[in-house]
Coordinates of C-alpha atoms in Angstrom, one line a residue:
X1 CA -86.2 -0.6 -41.4
X2 CA -85.6 2.9 -40.8
X3 CA -82.7 4.0 -38.9
X4 CA -85.0 5.7 -36.0
X5 CA -87.7 2.8 -35.9
X6 CA -85.5 0.6 -34.0
X7 CA -86.2 2.8 -31.5
X8 CA -89.4 3.7 -31.7
X9 CA -90.4 0.0 -29.5
X10 CA -87.6 1.4 -26.1
X11 CA -91.2 2.2 -24.4
X12 CA -93.0 -1.0 -26.1
X13 CA -94.2 -4.2 -23.2
X14 CA -91.0 -6.4 -24.6
X15 CA -88.9 -4.1 -23.0
X16 CA -90.5 -4.1 -19.5
X17 CA -88.8 -7.6 -18.8
X18 CA -87.5 -6.9 -14.5
X19 CA -89.2 -5.1 -11.9
X20 CA -87.3 -2.1 -11.5
X21 CA -88.7 1.1 -12.8
X22 CA -84.2 2.5 -13.2
X23 CA -84.5 -0.8 -15.8
X24 CA -87.4 0.1 -17.7
X25 CA -86.8 3.4 -18.7
X26 CA -85.8 3.5 -22.4
X27 CA -84.4 5.7 -25.1
X28 CA -87.8 8.3 -25.6
X29 CA -88.8 7.9 -29.9
X30 CA -86.6 8.9 -32.3
X31 CA -88.6 11.0 -34.5
X32 CA -86.5 12.6 -37.4
X33 CA -83.4 12.1 -39.3
X34 CA -82.8 15.3 -38.1
X35 CA -81.4 14.0 -34.8
X36 CA -78.7 12.2 -37.2
X37 CA -75.5 13.0 -34.5
X38 CA -72.1 13.6 -36.6
X39 CA -69.5 12.8 -34.3
X40 CA -67.4 9.5 -34.9
X41 CA -67.5 6.8 -32.9
X42 CA -64.3 6.5 -31.6
X43 CA -64.3 9.9 -30.3
X44 CA -67.7 8.8 -28.6
X45 CA -65.4 5.4 -27.3
X46 CA -62.7 7.9 -25.1
X47 CA -65.0 10.4 -24.1
X48 CA -66.9 7.1 -22.3
X49 CA -63.7 6.0 -20.7
X50 CA -62.9 9.0 -20.1
X51 CA -65.9 9.8 -18.0
X52 CA -66.3 5.8 -16.3
X53 CA -62.6 6.7 -14.8
X54 CA -62.8 9.5 -13.1
X55 CA -66.3 7.8 -12.3
X56 CA -64.8 4.7 -10.5
X57 CA -62.5 7.2 -8.2
X58 CA -64.8 8.8 -6.3
X59 CA -67.8 6.1 -6.8
X60 CA -65.9 3.8 -4.1
X61 CA -66.1 5.4 -0.6
X62 CA -70.1 6.6 -1.3
X63 CA -71.1 3.0 -2.0
X64 CA -69.3 1.7 1.5
X65 CA -71.9 4.6 3.4
X66 CA -74.5 3.1 1.1
X67 CA -74.5 -0.5 2.0
X68 CA -74.2 1.0 5.3
X69 CA -76.9 3.2 5.4
X70 CA -79.4 0.3 3.4
X71 CA -78.2 -2.6 5.9
X72 CA -79.6 -0.2 9.4
X73 CA -82.8 0.2 7.7
X74 CA -83.5 -3.5 6.6
X75 CA -83.0 -4.3 10.3
X76 CA -79.4 -5.9 9.8
X77 CA -77.6 -4.0 12.8
X78 CA -74.2 -4.8 13.4
X79 CA -74.6 -6.3 17.1
X80 CA -72.0 -8.3 19.6
X81 CA -74.4 -11.3 18.5
X82 CA -73.4 -11.2 14.7
X83 CA -74.8 -15.2 14.0
X84 CA -77.6 -14.5 15.3
X85 CA -81.1 -14.9 13.2
X86 CA -83.1 -12.4 15.0
X87 CA -80.8 -10.7 17.8
X88 CA -82.5 -8.4 19.9
X89 CA -82.7 -5.1 18.1
X90 CA -84.7 -1.5 18.0
X91 CA -85.0 -0.8 14.9
X92 CA -85.7 3.4 15.4
X93 CA -84.2 4.4 11.8
X94 CA -86.1 2.2 9.8
X95 CA -89.4 3.2 11.7
X96 CA -88.1 7.2 11.7
X97 CA -87.5 7.5 8.2
X98 CA -91.1 5.5 7.5
X99 CA -93.2 7.9 9.2
X100 CA -90.8 10.9 7.6
X101 CA -91.9 9.6 4.4
X102 CA -95.7 9.9 4.6
X103 CA -95.6 13.7 6.5
X104 CA -93.2 15.2 3.2
X105 CA -95.1 12.9 0.4
X106 CA -98.4 12.9 1.5
X107 CA -100.5 13.8 -1.2
X108 CA -100.0 14.8 -4.9
X109 CA -97.4 18.2 -5.5
X110 CA -99.9 21.2 -7.0
X111 CA -99.4 22.6 -10.2
X112 CA -99.6 26.4 -10.5
X113 CA -99.2 28.1 -14.3
X114 CA -99.1 32.0 -14.9
X115 CA -99.5 32.7 -18.7
X116 CA -98.7 35.8 -20.5
X117 CA -101.6 37.9 -18.9
X118 CA -103.4 38.1 -22.6
X119 CA -106.9 36.4 -22.6
X120 CA -105.8 33.1 -24.3
X121 CA -102.5 32.7 -22.7
X122 CA -104.5 32.7 -19.2
X123 CA -106.9 29.7 -20.7
X124 CA -103.6 28.6 -22.0
X125 CA -102.4 28.5 -18.4
X126 CA -105.7 26.7 -17.4
X127 CA -105.3 23.7 -20.0
X128 CA -102.1 22.9 -19.2
X129 CA -102.2 23.2 -15.6
X130 CA -105.3 21.5 -15.4
X131 CA -103.0 19.1 -17.7
X132 CA -100.3 18.7 -14.9
X133 CA -103.2 17.7 -12.3
X134 CA -103.6 14.6 -14.1
X135 CA -100.6 13.6 -15.4
X136 CA -99.6 14.1 -11.6
X137 CA -102.2 11.7 -11.1
X138 CA -102.3 9.1 -13.2
X139 CA -98.2 8.4 -13.1
X140 CA -98.6 8.3 -9.2
X141 CA -96.4 11.4 -9.0
X142 CA -96.2 11.6 -4.8
X143 CA -95.8 7.5 -4.4
X144 CA -93.1 8.0 -6.7
X145 CA -91.7 11.2 -5.2
X146 CA -92.2 9.3 -1.9
X147 CA -89.3 6.5 -3.2
X148 CA -87.4 8.6 -4.8
X149 CA -87.3 10.1 -1.3
X150 CA -86.9 7.1 0.2
X151 CA -83.7 6.6 -2.4
X152 CA -82.4 9.3 -2.2
X153 CA -81.8 8.9 2.0
X154 CA -80.6 5.6 1.5
X155 CA -78.3 6.3 -1.0
X156 CA -77.8 9.9 -0.4
X157 CA -79.1 11.2 -3.5
X158 CA -82.6 10.9 -5.7
X159 CA -83.3 10.5 -9.0
X160 CA -86.4 10.4 -11.6
X161 CA -86.0 10.4 -14.7
X162 CA -88.7 11.9 -17.9
X163 CA -89.2 10.4 -21.1
X164 CA -91.8 9.3 -24.0
X165 CA -93.4 6.1 -23.6
X166 CA -94.2 5.4 -27.2
X167 CA -97.3 2.6 -26.4
X168 CA -99.1 4.6 -23.8
X169 CA -98.5 7.4 -27.1
X170 CA -97.9 10.2 -23.4
X171 CA -95.4 11.4 -21.2
X172 CA -93.2 8.4 -18.9
X173 CA -91.8 9.6 -15.4
X174 CA -89.5 6.3 -13.3
X175 CA -87.6 6.5 -10.8
X176 CA -83.7 5.8 -10.7
X177 CA -81.7 3.8 -8.4
X178 CA -78.3 5.9 -8.4
X179 CA -76.3 2.9 -8.3
X180 CA -76.9 2.7 -11.9
X181 CA -76.4 6.2 -13.2
X182 CA -71.9 7.5 -13.6
X183 CA -71.7 11.0 -13.1
X184 CA -69.5 13.5 -13.4
X185 CA -67.5 13.4 -9.9
X186 CA -66.7 17.3 -10.4
X187 CA -70.0 18.1 -10.5
X188 CA -72.7 19.2 -7.9
X189 CA -76.6 18.9 -7.1
X190 CA -77.9 22.9 -6.0
X191 CA -81.4 24.4 -6.4
X192 CA -80.6 25.3 -9.8
X193 CA -79.5 21.4 -10.9
X194 CA -77.4 18.6 -12.1
X195 CA -74.2 20.8 -12.8
X196 CA -71.8 18.4 -15.0
X197 CA -71.9 17.3 -19.2
X198 CA -72.4 14.3 -19.1
X199 CA -74.9 11.4 -16.8
X200 CA -74.6 7.8 -17.4
X201 CA -77.2 5.4 -17.1
X202 CA -76.4 0.8 -17.0
X203 CA -78.8 -1.0 -19.0
X204 CA -80.5 -3.9 -19.6
X205 CA -82.5 -6.1 -22.2
X206 CA -82.8 -9.5 -23.9
X207 CA -80.0 -9.5 -27.1
X208 CA -83.4 -9.9 -29.1
X209 CA -84.5 -6.7 -28.4
X210 CA -81.2 -4.7 -29.0
X211 CA -80.9 -6.7 -32.4
X212 CA -84.4 -4.8 -33.1
X213 CA -83.4 -1.4 -32.2
X214 CA -79.8 -1.0 -33.3
X215 CA -79.8 -3.6 -36.2
X216 CA -75.8 -3.2 -38.1
X217 CA -75.2 -4.6 -34.6
X218 CA -76.6 -7.4 -35.2
X219 CA -73.5 -9.6 -35.8
X220 CA -71.7 -7.5 -32.5
X221 CA -74.5 -8.4 -30.0
X222 CA -75.0 -12.3 -31.0
X223 CA -71.1 -12.6 -31.0
X224 CA -71.5 -11.0 -27.2
X225 CA -74.3 -14.0 -26.0
X226 CA -73.2 -17.1 -28.9
X227 CA -76.2 -16.5 -30.2
X228 CA -78.5 -17.0 -27.2
X229 CA -80.7 -14.2 -28.1
X230 CA -82.8 -14.7 -24.7
X231 CA -79.9 -13.6 -22.8
X232 CA -79.4 -9.9 -21.1
X233 CA -77.1 -7.5 -21.7
X234 CA -76.1 -4.5 -19.9
X235 CA -75.0 -2.0 -22.0
X236 CA -74.7 1.8 -21.6
X237 CA -76.4 5.2 -22.1
X238 CA -75.1 8.3 -22.0
X239 CA -76.3 12.1 -22.3
X240 CA -75.3 15.2 -22.5
X241 CA -77.7 18.4 -23.1
X242 CA -76.8 18.2 -26.7
X243 CA -77.1 14.2 -27.1
X244 CA -77.3 10.6 -26.7
X245 CA -75.3 7.5 -27.5
X246 CA -75.8 3.7 -26.7
X247 CA -71.9 1.6 -25.6
X248 CA -71.5 -2.3 -25.2
X249 CA -67.9 -2.2 -24.5
X250 CA -65.7 -1.2 -27.0
X251 CA -68.4 -1.1 -29.4
X252 CA -70.9 2.2 -30.5
X253 CA -74.5 1.0 -30.6
X254 CA -76.2 3.3 -31.7
X255 CA -75.9 8.0 -31.7
X256 CA -78.8 10.4 -32.2
X257 CA -79.3 14.1 -30.9
X258 CA -81.1 14.8 -28.3
X259 CA -84.2 13.9 -29.0
X260 CA -86.7 15.8 -26.5
X261 CA -85.9 19.3 -28.4
X262 CA -87.9 20.8 -31.4
X263 CA -85.0 21.8 -33.5
X264 CA -84.9 24.6 -36.2
X265 CA -86.4 23.2 -39.1
X266 CA -85.4 24.7 -43.1
X267 CA -88.9 24.0 -44.5
X268 CA -88.4 24.0 -49.4
X269 CA -91.2 25.3 -50.9
X270 CA -92.5 26.7 -54.6
X271 CA -92.8 29.8 -56.0
X272 CA -95.8 29.8 -58.6
X273 CA -92.6 30.9 -60.9
X274 CA -91.2 26.9 -60.3
X275 CA -88.4 28.5 -58.3
X276 CA -87.3 26.6 -54.8
X277 CA -87.1 28.3 -51.7
X278 CA -86.3 28.0 -48.2
X279 CA -87.4 29.5 -45.1
X280 CA -86.0 28.9 -40.8
X281 CA -87.7 28.0 -38.7
X282 CA -87.2 28.0 -35.4
X283 CA -88.5 25.5 -33.4
X284 CA -91.1 26.3 -30.1
X285 CA -89.8 24.8 -27.1
X286 CA -90.7 25.5 -23.1
X287 CA -86.9 25.3 -23.0
X288 CA -84.3 27.4 -23.6
X289 CA -81.3 25.3 -23.9
X290 CA -82.0 21.3 -24.5
X291 CA -81.2 19.6 -21.7
X292 CA -80.7 16.1 -19.5
X293 CA -83.6 14.4 -18.8
X294 CA -82.5 13.6 -15.6
X295 CA -84.2 15.0 -12.0
X296 CA -82.0 14.9 -8.8
X297 CA -82.8 15.0 -5.4
X298 CA -79.7 16.8 -2.9
X299 CA -79.9 18.0 0.1
X300 CA -76.4 17.2 2.6
X301 CA -74.4 18.7 -0.2
X302 CA -71.8 21.0 0.3
X303 CA -71.1 21.8 -2.8
X304 CA -68.2 19.9 -4.1
X305 CA -69.5 16.2 -5.3
X306 CA -72.7 15.5 -6.7
X307 CA -74.0 12.6 -3.9
X308 CA -74.7 14.4 0.0
X309 CA -71.8 14.2 2.0
X310 CA -74.3 12.9 5.0
X311 CA -77.9 11.9 5.7
X312 CA -79.7 11.5 8.2
X313 CA -79.3 8.0 9.2
X314 CA -75.7 8.4 8.9
X315 CA -76.4 11.1 11.5
X316 CA -78.6 8.2 13.6
X317 CA -76.3 5.2 13.0
X318 CA -74.1 5.6 16.3
X319 CA -77.4 6.4 18.3
X320 CA -79.1 3.8 16.3
X321 CA -75.9 0.8 18.0
X322 CA -76.3 2.9 21.2
X323 CA -80.0 1.8 21.4
X324 CA -79.4 -1.9 20.8
X325 CA -76.4 -1.4 23.0
X326 CA -78.5 -0.3 25.9
X327 CA -81.4 -3.2 24.8
X328 CA -79.5 -6.6 25.0
X329 CA -77.8 -5.3 28.4
X330 CA -81.0 -4.3 29.6
X331 CA -82.2 -8.1 28.2
X332 CA -79.2 -9.3 29.7
X333 CA -80.2 -7.7 33.4
X334 CA -83.5 -8.6 33.5
X335 CA -82.9 -12.8 32.9
X336 CA -79.8 -11.9 35.5
X337 CA -83.0 -10.4 37.5
X338 CA -84.9 -14.0 37.7
X339 CA -82.7 -15.4 39.3
X340 CA -80.4 -18.4 40.0
X341 CA -80.2 -21.6 42.3
X342 CA -77.1 -22.8 44.3
X343 CA -77.1 -25.8 44.9
X344 CA -75.0 -27.8 48.1
X345 CA -72.5 -30.3 47.2
X346 CA -73.2 -32.0 50.1
X347 CA -77.0 -32.7 50.6
X348 CA -77.6 -33.3 46.7
X349 CA -75.7 -35.0 43.8
X350 CA -75.0 -33.8 40.5
X351 CA -78.6 -35.2 39.0
X352 CA -80.2 -34.4 41.9
X353 CA -79.2 -31.0 42.0
X354 CA -80.6 -30.7 38.1
X355 CA -83.9 -32.3 38.5
X356 CA -84.2 -29.8 41.9
X357 CA -84.0 -26.7 39.1
X358 CA -86.3 -27.8 36.6
X359 CA -89.2 -27.9 39.8
X360 CA -88.1 -25.4 40.5
X361 CA -88.1 -23.3 37.2
X362 CA -91.9 -24.9 37.5
X363 CA -92.8 -23.5 40.0
X364 CA -92.9 -26.8 42.3
X365 CA -91.8 -28.1 45.7
X366 CA -88.8 -29.8 46.8
X367 CA -87.5 -32.7 49.5
X368 CA -84.4 -31.5 51.6
X369 CA -83.5 -34.9 53.5
X370 CA -83.1 -33.3 56.7
X371 CA -80.8 -30.8 57.6
X372 CA -81.1 -26.4 57.4
X373 CA -82.8 -25.5 54.2
X374 CA -81.2 -22.4 53.4
X375 CA -77.8 -24.7 53.5
X376 CA -79.0 -26.7 50.3
X377 CA -79.6 -25.0 48.1
X378 CA -80.4 -21.0 48.0
X379 CA -81.6 -18.7 44.8
X380 CA -79.5 -15.9 43.3
X381 CA -80.5 -12.2 41.8
X382 CA -79.1 -10.1 40.3
X383 CA -78.9 -6.0 41.0
X384 CA -81.2 -3.8 39.1
X385 CA -79.4 -1.7 37.0
X386 CA -79.7 1.8 37.7
X387 CA -82.3 4.8 36.3
X388 CA -79.5 6.2 34.4
X389 CA -79.4 3.2 32.0
X390 CA -83.2 3.4 31.5
X391 CA -82.7 6.8 30.6
X392 CA -79.7 7.4 28.6
X393 CA -82.4 4.7 26.1
X394 CA -84.8 7.4 26.3
X395 CA -82.2 9.8 25.8
X396 CA -81.1 7.6 22.5
X397 CA -84.9 7.7 21.1
X398 CA -85.3 11.2 21.5
X399 CA -82.3 12.1 19.7
X400 CA -83.2 9.9 16.7
X401 CA -86.5 11.5 16.8
X402 CA -84.8 15.0 17.0
X403 CA -83.0 14.7 14.2
X404 CA -86.1 13.3 11.9
X405 CA -88.7 14.7 13.7
X406 CA -90.8 12.6 13.6
X407 CA -92.3 12.5 17.8
X408 CA -94.7 10.0 19.8
X409 CA -97.6 12.7 19.1
X410 CA -96.1 12.4 15.3
X411 CA -96.3 8.8 14.8
X412 CA -100.3 9.4 16.3
X413 CA -98.8 7.3 20.5
X414 CA -100.0 8.6 23.7
X415 CA -97.1 9.1 26.1
X416 CA -99.2 10.2 29.3
X417 CA -101.8 12.8 29.2
X418 CA -102.1 15.6 26.3
X419 CA -104.3 18.1 25.5
X420 CA -106.0 18.2 21.7
X421 CA -103.8 21.9 21.4
X422 CA -100.7 20.5 22.8
X423 CA -100.6 17.1 20.7
X424 CA -101.3 19.8 17.2
X425 CA -98.4 22.1 18.5
X426 CA -96.2 18.6 19.0
X427 CA -97.1 17.4 15.8
X428 CA -96.9 21.4 14.2
X429 CA -93.2 21.2 15.6
X430 CA -92.5 17.9 13.3
X431 CA -93.5 19.1 10.2
X432 CA -91.5 22.1 10.4
X433 CA -88.6 20.5 10.3
X434 CA -89.5 18.0 7.7
X435 CA -90.5 21.1 5.7
X436 CA -86.8 22.1 4.9
X437 CA -86.8 18.4 3.3
X438 CA -90.3 19.2 1.5
X439 CA -88.2 22.6 0.0
X440 CA -86.4 20.5 -2.3
X441 CA -88.6 17.2 -2.9
X442 CA -91.4 20.5 -3.8
X443 CA -88.0 21.5 -6.6
X444 CA -88.0 18.2 -8.1
X445 CA -91.7 18.5 -9.2
X446 CA -91.7 22.1 -9.5
X447 CA -88.8 20.6 -12.5
X448 CA -89.9 17.4 -13.5
X449 CA -93.2 19.7 -14.3
X450 CA -91.5 21.9 -16.3
X451 CA -89.9 18.7 -18.7
X452 CA -93.4 17.8 -19.0
X453 CA -94.4 20.7 -21.0
X454 CA -91.0 20.4 -22.8
X455 CA -92.1 17.4 -23.5
X456 CA -96.1 18.2 -24.5
X457 CA -94.1 21.1 -26.7
X458 CA -92.1 17.9 -28.7
X459 CA -94.8 15.1 -28.8
X460 CA -98.7 15.8 -28.3
X461 CA -98.5 16.0 -32.2
X462 CA -102.2 15.1 -31.4
X463 CA -104.5 16.3 -29.0
X464 CA -104.5 14.6 -25.7
X465 CA -106.9 14.4 -23.2
X466 CA -107.5 14.6 -19.9
X467 CA -110.1 13.8 -17.3
X468 CA -110.0 16.5 -13.9
X469 CA -112.7 17.6 -11.6
X470 CA -113.9 20.5 -11.7
X471 CA -115.4 22.5 -9.6
X472 CA -118.3 21.0 -6.8
X473 CA -115.8 18.0 -7.2
X474 CA -117.9 17.1 -11.2
X475 CA -115.7 15.9 -14.2
X476 CA -114.1 17.9 -16.9
X477 CA -112.6 17.8 -19.8
X478 CA -110.0 19.6 -21.5
X479 CA -108.1 18.2 -24.5
X480 CA -104.2 20.0 -24.8
X481 CA -101.8 19.3 -28.6
X482 CA -98.5 21.4 -29.0
X483 CA -99.7 23.4 -31.6
X484 CA -101.5 25.4 -28.8
X485 CA -98.8 26.5 -27.2
X486 CA -98.2 30.6 -28.3
X487 CA -96.5 32.8 -25.6
X488 CA -94.5 31.8 -22.6
X489 CA -95.6 29.9 -20.1
X490 CA -94.9 29.8 -16.3
X491 CA -95.0 26.4 -14.0
X492 CA -93.7 25.9 -10.9
X493 CA -95.9 24.6 -7.0
X494 CA -97.9 25.9 -5.3
X495 CA -95.4 26.3 -2.1
X496 CA -96.9 24.2 0.9
X497 CA -98.6 22.0 -1.2
X498 CA -96.9 18.8 -0.6
X499 CA -96.9 19.4 3.2
X500 CA -100.8 17.4 4.7
X501 CA -102.8 20.1 6.9
X502 CA -104.5 18.3 9.8
X503 CA -108.2 18.2 9.4
X504 CA -108.6 19.8 12.3
X505 CA -105.9 22.4 11.9
X506 CA -107.9 22.8 8.2
X507 CA -111.1 23.5 10.5
X508 CA -109.8 25.9 12.7
X509 CA -108.5 27.3 10.1
X510 CA -111.5 27.8 8.4
X511 CA -113.9 28.6 11.1
X512 CA -111.8 31.2 12.2
X513 CA -112.2 33.0 9.1
X514 CA -116.0 32.6 8.1
X515 CA -115.9 34.1 12.2
X516 CA -113.8 37.2 10.6
X517 CA -115.9 37.7 7.9
X518 CA -113.0 36.5 5.5
X519 CA -114.1 33.9 3.3
X520 CA -118.3 33.7 2.2
X521 CA -120.5 30.2 3.1
X522 CA -119.5 28.1 -0.8
X523 CA -115.5 28.8 0.8
X524 CA -116.1 27.8 3.8
X525 CA -118.2 24.2 2.6
X526 CA -115.0 23.9 0.6
X527 CA -112.2 24.6 3.5
X528 CA -114.3 21.9 5.4
X529 CA -114.2 19.4 2.3
X530 CA -119.0 19.2 1.9
X531 CA -119.3 17.1 -1.1
X532 CA -121.3 19.2 -2.8
X533 CA -120.3 23.7 -1.5
X534 CA -122.7 25.5 -2.9
X535 CA -125.9 23.6 -2.9
X536 CA -125.1 23.7 1.1
X537 CA -124.5 27.6 1.0
X538 CA -127.9 27.9 -0.8
X539 CA -129.4 25.9 1.5
X540 CA -127.8 28.4 4.9
X541 CA -128.9 31.4 2.9
X542 CA -132.4 30.0 2.1
X543 CA -132.5 28.9 6.7
X544 CA -131.4 32.7 7.1
X545 CA -134.2 34.1 5.0
X546 CA -137.0 32.0 4.4
X547 CA -136.8 28.6 7.3
X548 CA -140.2 27.5 5.7
X549 CA -139.2 27.2 2.2
X550 CA -136.7 24.1 3.1
X551 CA -140.7 22.2 5.1
X552 CA -143.1 22.8 2.7
X553 CA -145.1 19.9 3.8
X554 CA -144.9 21.8 7.7
X555 CA -145.6 24.9 7.2
X556 CA -149.4 25.8 8.5
X557 CA -152.2 26.1 6.5
X558 CA -153.2 29.3 5.5
X559 CA -155.8 31.6 7.5
X560 CA -159.4 31.8 6.0
X561 CA -161.3 35.2 5.6
X562 CA -164.8 34.2 7.3
X563 CA -166.5 37.3 4.6
X564 CA -165.3 35.5 1.8
X565 CA -167.5 33.0 -0.3
X566 CA -167.4 29.3 -0.4
X567 CA -165.0 28.8 -3.3
X568 CA -167.7 27.5 -6.6
X569 CA -167.3 23.5 -7.9
X570 CA -167.8 19.4 -6.3
X571 CA -166.0 18.5 -3.4
X572 CA -164.4 15.2 -3.6

């Protein structure tokens, strides 16, 4: 087995042992001996120890906030009755977050690709755009972005990792739990990405698979698991821009240069005189320099550390506690308003008092043996809570909605009479609030698209086929391979493509543009989502110019000229 063959199986089916996707992501196939890394193992272990020590000092306080966020999202809030199986809560954090997520990740982001303005460059740009749209569809990118955004909300940092799936022979994108990562605590994450020098990721696999990937370390792996090769082993995968390596405690399992890069090569050839000539060939890449294959989502960051300094859940914890407190107060008051019973000991015994209580609860009648009924027993009714208590509860709920941008109209609830225009205005306000987060998610999608193109430069040795919906929603097939990449491509995401537009708003916009003469009938029907816009436009044209042609069977017979001779031939 060649030194790199063991890495080829890291995206194989046998590697998919865990339901957690962040544990399924593997090292991408190492391709040629040129990726050998000439760095001593001792130096790599020294770096590993230094990186882990620095991270452990920072990550403790982050883990506390992450656990608190996750606990509240699940509905396991801090309550006065901590031991209750189902304490009375109104989990506004869960409902708001799970309403917020579909708004900002409703559809796949739309890639935009620009070429070098030449005919060949624009044709390539169109193919790459279609291939990116195809990849976004088959990889379910919008669901991955939603999952990443949920993790960002819970854990104050979201992350996706890109790579190459050798089994599928295509690009792969997975969501990584950030608790599995070791980052540079002094690094930041901004619109330009992660500024740290390194990233470590905790990985888990069976010992038998590690032996296949790292055959030279077989003895070390067997010793670690006492030759029980079905044992799961946790190890570390480390990335820098220029190289990567794997460690198991104090051992380096393997090392290589960054595999997602076309390096410069020296190609030897023999001329007509038998002389060996060497020629340097520059590797073609989409990126200007090698990069680590991780893309992060960070929003509430002031530029001191990689994790966000706060989150929408953190900002709502006190409000959620207040909501739960008011709910419990109202519940206790309602129980008190149902009333208790005060029974005279001069008239009834303790046993009779218990029977009377049960009878009254069931609505039955009781007999008082002589005397004044009012002195034998009486009902006690609790004092109603003032209206300010209910107003305070509603105010706390509304404030949670304000922070998330998920008011009643967005959740699909009705609150009193409202017009369609008013409802659209309310939903538009929430979408504007969510638009700030969407801008950051679009930047993540932008970087993912650029990464996919870089992987096409490196791994598309053979033509890859994509099927997409072309014009008139007909299926269209394209092929793409890396030899076609000539010239520079600019990859971006169409602004606002993630944010869904209400069908009523889209319809109104289309009709307004049509009324103003700003669009033609084909584009009008496209915006109205007609199944065949061109055919509908043709029928409109025929209706406006010659409506009788649409109904030939209903056309009146042609008038007969009485001066014309009768037709010749048999009449059947």
